[in-house]
Short mmCIF file of C-alpha atoms in Angstrom, two decimals:
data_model
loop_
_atom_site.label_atom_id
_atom_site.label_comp_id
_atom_site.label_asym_id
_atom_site.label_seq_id
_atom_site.Cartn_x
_atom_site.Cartn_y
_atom_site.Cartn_z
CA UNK A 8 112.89 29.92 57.75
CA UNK A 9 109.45 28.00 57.09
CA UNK A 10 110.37 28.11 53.45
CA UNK A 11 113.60 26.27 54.85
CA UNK A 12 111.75 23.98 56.55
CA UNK A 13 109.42 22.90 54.00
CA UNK A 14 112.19 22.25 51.59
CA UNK A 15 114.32 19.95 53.92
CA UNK A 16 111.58 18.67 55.43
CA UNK A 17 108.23 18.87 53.82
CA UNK A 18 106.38 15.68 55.35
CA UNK A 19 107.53 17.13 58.49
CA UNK A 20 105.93 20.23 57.94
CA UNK A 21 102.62 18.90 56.94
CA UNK A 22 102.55 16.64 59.92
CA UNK A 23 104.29 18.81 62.48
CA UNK A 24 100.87 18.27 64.93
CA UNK A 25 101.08 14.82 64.70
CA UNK A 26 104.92 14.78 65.64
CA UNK A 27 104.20 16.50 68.41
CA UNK A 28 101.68 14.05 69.70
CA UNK A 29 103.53 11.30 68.82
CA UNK A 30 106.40 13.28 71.48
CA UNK A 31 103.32 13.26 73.48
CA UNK A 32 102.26 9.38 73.73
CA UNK A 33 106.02 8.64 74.54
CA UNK A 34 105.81 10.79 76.98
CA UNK A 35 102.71 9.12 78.69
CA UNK A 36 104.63 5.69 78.06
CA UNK A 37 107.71 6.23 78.97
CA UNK A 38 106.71 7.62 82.53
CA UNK A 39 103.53 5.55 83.43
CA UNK A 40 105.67 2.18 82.79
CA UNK A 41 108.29 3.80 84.33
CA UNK A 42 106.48 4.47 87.82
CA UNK A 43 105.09 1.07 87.84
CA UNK A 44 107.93 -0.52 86.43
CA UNK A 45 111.04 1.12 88.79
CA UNK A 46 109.13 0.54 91.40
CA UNK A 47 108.13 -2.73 91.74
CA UNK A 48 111.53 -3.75 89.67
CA UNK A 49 113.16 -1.46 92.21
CA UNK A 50 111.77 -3.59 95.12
CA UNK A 51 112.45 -7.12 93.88
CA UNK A 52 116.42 -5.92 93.52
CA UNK A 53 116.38 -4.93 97.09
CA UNK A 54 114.53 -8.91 97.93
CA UNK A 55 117.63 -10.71 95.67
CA UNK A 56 119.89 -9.05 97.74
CA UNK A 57 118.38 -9.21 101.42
CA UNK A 58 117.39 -13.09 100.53
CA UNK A 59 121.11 -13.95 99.25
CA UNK A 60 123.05 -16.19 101.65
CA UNK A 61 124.64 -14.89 104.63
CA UNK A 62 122.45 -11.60 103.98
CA UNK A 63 119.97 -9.72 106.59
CA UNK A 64 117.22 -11.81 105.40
CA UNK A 65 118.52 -14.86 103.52
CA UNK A 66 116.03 -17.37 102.41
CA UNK A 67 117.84 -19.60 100.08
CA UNK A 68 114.17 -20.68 97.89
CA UNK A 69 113.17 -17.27 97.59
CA UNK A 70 116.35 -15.81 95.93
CA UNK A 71 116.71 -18.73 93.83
CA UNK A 72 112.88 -18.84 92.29
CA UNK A 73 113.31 -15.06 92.46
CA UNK A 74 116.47 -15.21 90.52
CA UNK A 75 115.27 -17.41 88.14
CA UNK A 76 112.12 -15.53 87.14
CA UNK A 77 113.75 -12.69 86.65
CA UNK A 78 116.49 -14.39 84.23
CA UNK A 79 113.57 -16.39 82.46
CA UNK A 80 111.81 -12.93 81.71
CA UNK A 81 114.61 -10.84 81.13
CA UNK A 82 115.87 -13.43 78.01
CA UNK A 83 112.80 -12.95 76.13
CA UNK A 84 113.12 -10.20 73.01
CA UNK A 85 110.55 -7.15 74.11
CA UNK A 86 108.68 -8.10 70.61
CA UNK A 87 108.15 -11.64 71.87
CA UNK A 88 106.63 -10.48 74.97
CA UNK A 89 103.94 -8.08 73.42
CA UNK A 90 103.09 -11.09 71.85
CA UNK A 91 102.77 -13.86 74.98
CA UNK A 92 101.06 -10.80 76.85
CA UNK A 93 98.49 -9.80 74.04
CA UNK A 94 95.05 -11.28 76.16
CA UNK A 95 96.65 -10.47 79.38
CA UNK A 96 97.07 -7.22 78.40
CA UNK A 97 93.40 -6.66 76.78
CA UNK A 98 92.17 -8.09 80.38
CA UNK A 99 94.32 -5.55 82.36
CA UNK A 100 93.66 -2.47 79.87
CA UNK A 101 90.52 -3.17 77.59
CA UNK A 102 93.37 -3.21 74.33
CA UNK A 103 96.38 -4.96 72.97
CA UNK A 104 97.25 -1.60 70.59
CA UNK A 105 97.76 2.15 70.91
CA UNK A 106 99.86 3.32 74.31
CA UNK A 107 97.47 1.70 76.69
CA UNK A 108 98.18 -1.59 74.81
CA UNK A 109 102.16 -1.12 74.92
CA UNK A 110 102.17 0.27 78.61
CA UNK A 111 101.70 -3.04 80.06
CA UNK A 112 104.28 -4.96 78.32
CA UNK A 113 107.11 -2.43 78.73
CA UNK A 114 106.01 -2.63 82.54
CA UNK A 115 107.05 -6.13 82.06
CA UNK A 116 110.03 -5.56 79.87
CA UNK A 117 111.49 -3.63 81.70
CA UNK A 118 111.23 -5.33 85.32
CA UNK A 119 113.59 -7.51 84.86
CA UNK A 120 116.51 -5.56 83.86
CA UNK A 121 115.59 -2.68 86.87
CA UNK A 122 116.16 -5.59 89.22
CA UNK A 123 119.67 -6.38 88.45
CA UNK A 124 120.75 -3.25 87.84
CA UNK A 125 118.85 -2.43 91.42
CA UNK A 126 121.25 -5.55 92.71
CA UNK A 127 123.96 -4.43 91.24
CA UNK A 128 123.94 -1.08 93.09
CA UNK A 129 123.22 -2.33 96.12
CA UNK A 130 126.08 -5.15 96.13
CA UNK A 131 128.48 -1.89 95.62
CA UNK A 132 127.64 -1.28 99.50
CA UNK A 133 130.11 -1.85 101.57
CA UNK A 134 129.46 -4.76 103.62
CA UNK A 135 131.83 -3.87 106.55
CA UNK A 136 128.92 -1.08 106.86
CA UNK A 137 125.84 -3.08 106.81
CA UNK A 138 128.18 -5.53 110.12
CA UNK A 139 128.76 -2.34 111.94
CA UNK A 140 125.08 -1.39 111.45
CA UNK A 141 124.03 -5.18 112.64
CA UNK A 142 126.81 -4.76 115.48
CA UNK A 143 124.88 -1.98 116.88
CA UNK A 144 121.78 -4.43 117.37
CA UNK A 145 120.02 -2.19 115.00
CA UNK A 146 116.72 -4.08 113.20
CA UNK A 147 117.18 -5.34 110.09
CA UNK A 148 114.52 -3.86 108.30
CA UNK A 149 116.18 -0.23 110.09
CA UNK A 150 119.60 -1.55 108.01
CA UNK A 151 117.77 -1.88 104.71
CA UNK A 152 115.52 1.42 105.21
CA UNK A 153 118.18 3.85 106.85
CA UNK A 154 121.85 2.24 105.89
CA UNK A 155 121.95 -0.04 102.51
CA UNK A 156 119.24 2.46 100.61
CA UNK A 157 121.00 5.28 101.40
CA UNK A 158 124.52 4.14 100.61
CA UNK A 159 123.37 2.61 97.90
CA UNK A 160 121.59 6.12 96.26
CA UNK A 161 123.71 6.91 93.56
CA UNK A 162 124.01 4.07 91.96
CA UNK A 163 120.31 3.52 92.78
CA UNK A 164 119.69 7.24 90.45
CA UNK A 165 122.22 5.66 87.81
CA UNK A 166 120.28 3.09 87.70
CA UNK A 167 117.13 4.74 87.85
CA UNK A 168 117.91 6.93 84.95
CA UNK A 169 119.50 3.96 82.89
CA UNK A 170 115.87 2.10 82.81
CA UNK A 171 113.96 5.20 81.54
CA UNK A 172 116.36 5.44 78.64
CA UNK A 173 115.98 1.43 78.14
CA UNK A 174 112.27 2.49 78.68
CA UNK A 175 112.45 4.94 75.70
CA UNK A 176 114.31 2.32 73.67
CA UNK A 177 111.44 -0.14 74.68
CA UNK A 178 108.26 2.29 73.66
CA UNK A 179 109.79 2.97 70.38
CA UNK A 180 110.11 -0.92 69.40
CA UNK A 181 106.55 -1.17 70.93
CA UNK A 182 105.49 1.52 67.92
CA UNK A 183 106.52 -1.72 65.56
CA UNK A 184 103.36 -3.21 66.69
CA UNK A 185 100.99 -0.64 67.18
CA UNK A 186 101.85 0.54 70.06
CA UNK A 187 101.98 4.52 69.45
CA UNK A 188 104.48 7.09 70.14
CA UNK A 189 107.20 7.91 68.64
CA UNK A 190 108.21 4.45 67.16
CA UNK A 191 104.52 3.74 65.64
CA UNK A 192 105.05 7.59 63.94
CA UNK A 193 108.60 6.42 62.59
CA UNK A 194 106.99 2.89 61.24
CA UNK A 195 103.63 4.54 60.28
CA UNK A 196 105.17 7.32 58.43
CA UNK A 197 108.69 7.41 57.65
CA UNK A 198 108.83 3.36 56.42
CA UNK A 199 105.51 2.39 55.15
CA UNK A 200 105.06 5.79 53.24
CA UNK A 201 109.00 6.08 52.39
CA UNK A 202 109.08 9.68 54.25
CA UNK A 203 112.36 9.75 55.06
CA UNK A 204 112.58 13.31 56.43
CA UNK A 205 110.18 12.14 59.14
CA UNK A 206 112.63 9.48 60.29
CA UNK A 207 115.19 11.46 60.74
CA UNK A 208 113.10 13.74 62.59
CA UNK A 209 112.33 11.16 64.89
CA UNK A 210 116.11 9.77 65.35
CA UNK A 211 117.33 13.30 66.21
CA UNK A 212 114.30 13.49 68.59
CA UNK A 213 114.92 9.91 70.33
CA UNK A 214 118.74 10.94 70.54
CA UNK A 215 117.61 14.30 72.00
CA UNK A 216 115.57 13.13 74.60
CA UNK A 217 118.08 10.37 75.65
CA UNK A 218 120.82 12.76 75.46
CA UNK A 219 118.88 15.45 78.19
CA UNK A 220 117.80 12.05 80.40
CA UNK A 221 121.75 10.83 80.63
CA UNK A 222 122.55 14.55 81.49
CA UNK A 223 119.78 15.12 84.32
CA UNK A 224 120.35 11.99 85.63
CA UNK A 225 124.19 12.02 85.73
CA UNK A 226 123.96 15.80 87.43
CA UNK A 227 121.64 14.14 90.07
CA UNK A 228 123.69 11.27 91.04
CA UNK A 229 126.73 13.83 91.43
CA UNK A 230 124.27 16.29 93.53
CA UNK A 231 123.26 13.11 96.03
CA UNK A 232 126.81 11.38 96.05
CA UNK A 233 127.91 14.55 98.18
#
């Protein structure tokens, strides 16, 4: 088997500890951008759709600057925002390069696109339950906390789930610039040094883990849809 294994893939062989850590550093990524990210992406979905007209809390300004933000961010390309956020990021994190350097960008990559998709889900609600809900005198923040989020969960999971793959996606272009992980292995390895058995390695991998993400996540939604 190792002689196998050094005959497909010899570069892979030789390097096999650094492909592991490079598994590693997307790892660390992936899920630190992904806490900060879902969360507060998660959270500025649930303001666009309380602040939209004829909504629990509807403030006309704040859903439209909100909106517009969010669409002004979310058309930049991820590279160009590494870029614009290159100081900004050194402030925040001492260092524009490695997986410190790329964590704060993909927070802000990634933002964007969790609120819409957040909006999305919760515009799926039916609204004749939210009236029923306000009917009953109930508060509104009560409505938000105990009647839209939990109607709203599985698509709120899909959605969840959706942005860590995007996330993935996001870390490995972030390897194009130094950024580490898996992408920065790929780029470092497999195209500056022509070692082409390492980039397959690492598309099998990325396809892989996106493959097992889909799967938990689509088992989850069924599990909390019930």
């Amino acid at each position: 088997m190792k002689d196998i294994l050094i005959k497909i893939m010899p570069n892979v062989y030789e390097l096999y500890k650094s492909v592991f850590n490079s598994i590693w550093e997307t790892f660390i990524m992936v899920l630190i951008s992904g806490a900060f990210g879902i969360v507060i992406g998660t959270l500025l979905g649930i303001i666009l759709v309380v602040s939209s007209e004829g909504n629990l809390y509807a403030n006309k300004i704040l859903n439209g600057v909100l909106g517009r933000i969010i669409n002004a961010v979310r058309s930049i390309p991820f590279i160009i925002i590494i870029a614009l956020l290159v100081s900004f990021t050194r402030w925040i994190v001492g260092t524009s390069i490695g997986i410190r350097g790329a964590i704060v960008p993909m927070i802000v990559g990634i933002i964007p696109f969790v609120s819409r998709i957040t909006e999305q889900a919760l515009l799926e609600v039916d609204n004749g339950v939210i009236e029923a809900a306000r009917s009953m005198g109930l508060s509104r923040f009560f409505i938000v906390r105990r009647v839209l989020l939990p109607e709203a969960l599985p698509g709120l999971v899909r959605s969840i789930i959706t942005s860590f793959i995007s996330l993935i996606g996001l870390s490995a272009m972030a390897g194009t610039v130094g950024g580490g992980g898996i992408g920065a292995f790929a780029i470092r390895y497999g195209y500056q040094r022509y070692m082409h058995d390492i980039t397959l390695l690492m598309v099998i991998i990325l396809l892989l883990i996106v493959n097992f993400v889909q799967g938990f996540g689509n088992k989850f939604a069924k599990k909390v849809s019930h």
